[in-house]
Amino acid sequence: MHRLFAELEPSLTVTEQNLADRVRYLLRSNIFDVAELERLRREAVPSLDENATAEDAAAQIVEQPANVDAAVNTPVMVDSNDDGTVAQELELEHMRSTLEEAIAETRSTSLENRPRLPRIALSKRNLAVVRTLNPMLVTYLEASRDLWETNSILFGAALAVCRIIGAKLSTAGRATGQSSAIPAWRIRIEERIAKARALIDILICFRSGNNGPRIVRTVRMAFAGTNVSLSQPDIMQKLTDRIDHLKRRITASGKWIRRYTERSTRFNQNLLFHSDPKRLYKSLERPKVRGTGSAPNQADTVAFWRDLWSEPVNHSEGPWTEVVAGQCASITPMDPVIITPDDVAEAVRRAPNWQIPGLDGLHHYWSFGHHSFGS
């Protein structure tokens, strides 16, 4: 390989190890698929066309979008005298109906209730399915009226691909999966804290003179296994000691949770510092703020901003404004910034395929990855 590269590019000085590393990187990063690599190979070395093996020819046949038999493992009954056209049409119709159902389902489902999209293997069969669905999306995308509908179309198409190739989908929504991120040990400790607080409330009620049968039964259970009896003359002191003991346990458990949370945060920050320092510094400078209330509706939002901007207001400006205006007069205005689709594509071209940049749960692969719906 190194000798062939030296013949093709005599002006470049590359070692054998460096060339092997670059080839390994290209193959692992999936920058080019099998068909693209084959095309580049044939353009670089045309003489090798005659030595193409039967496996290369079979790979090209599998990569063609029209050959859906290689893309979908769905049994189809066809006539033995048929040339395969009927099978392809049936497979295309099955894929089209699956796509329509997935898009309609996504449009009527909120973000929280959408299923989790799994990572799919970048095999020839899966890529063929994506390429086959790409032309079917043209009509949907051209008729899209806003970004929400475009996102629903892309998510529905990704859902259709997962169903066609038989990928495993979670039935529960993404909101349910997020709650399982809390460690089991923390859940157990928080449950013990809640029980201790409830017991403290009952002991305080009994100490205040509430002798209801349910409260008395709970107090007896709290002193079970000890020599404490409710008829003892120093029962009030025993109750106070028991309450203080429970409060100390709650404080110790809270410190335990806080200590392990801080340790986990430090561990994750150290990992992020080695992998993506820029992202770590941003998270330290601007901590995440999560809203607790529901979002306002459109009518309230419009009414709020209309009251602020629709009424003209005369402001009394001081002399300092003239000084600032004079200092800014010599500044050249900045050229208008026009963001084109090519700029967006270039900015996200090297992003990881299976990263989820937003709350919609749509992997980057389905929007801007190679051979994806957005490419």
CSV table of N, CA and C in Angstrom, one decimal, residues 202-203 205-206 210-220:
chain,number,residue,atom,x,y,z
A,202,ILE,N,-44.8,11.6,64.4
A,202,ILE,CA,-45.7,10.8,65.2
A,202,ILE,C,-45.2,10.9,66.7
A,203,LEU,N,-43.9,10.8,66.9
A,203,LEU,CA,-43.4,10.8,68.3
A,203,LEU,C,-43.7,12.2,68.9
A,205,CYS,N,-46.2,14.2,68.2
A,205,CYS,CA,-47.6,14.2,68.5
A,205,CYS,C,-47.9,13.5,69.8
A,206,PHE,N,-47.3,12.3,70.0
A,206,PHE,CA,-47.5,11.6,71.2
A,206,PHE,C,-47.0,12.3,72.4
A,210,ASN,N,-51.3,13.5,72.2
A,210,ASN,CA,-52.2,12.8,71.3
A,210,ASN,C,-52.0,11.3,71.5
A,211,ASN,N,-53.0,10.7,72.1
A,211,ASN,CA,-53.0,9.3,72.5
A,211,ASN,C,-53.9,8.4,71.6
A,212,GLY,N,-54.0,8.7,70.4
A,212,GLY,CA,-54.8,7.9,69.5
A,212,GLY,C,-54.3,6.5,69.3
A,213,PRO,N,-55.2,5.6,69.1
A,213,PRO,CA,-54.7,4.2,69.0
A,213,PRO,C,-53.6,3.9,67.9
A,214,ARG,N,-53.8,4.6,66.8
A,214,ARG,CA,-52.8,4.4,65.7
A,214,ARG,C,-51.4,5.0,66.1
A,215,ILE,N,-51.4,6.2,66.8
A,215,ILE,CA,-50.2,6.8,67.2
A,215,ILE,C,-49.5,6.0,68.3
A,216,VAL,N,-50.3,5.5,69.2
A,216,VAL,CA,-49.8,4.6,70.3
A,216,VAL,C,-49.1,3.4,69.7
A,217,ARG,N,-49.8,2.8,68.7
A,217,ARG,CA,-49.3,1.6,68.1
A,217,ARG,C,-47.9,1.8,67.4
A,218,THR,N,-47.8,3.0,66.7
A,218,THR,CA,-46.6,3.3,66.1
A,218,THR,C,-45.5,3.6,67.0
A,219,VAL,N,-45.8,4.3,68.2
A,219,VAL,CA,-44.8,4.6,69.2
A,219,VAL,C,-44.3,3.3,69.8
A,220,ARG,N,-45.1,2.3,70.1
A,220,ARG,CA,-44.7,1.0,70.6
A,220,ARG,C,-43.8,0.3,69.6
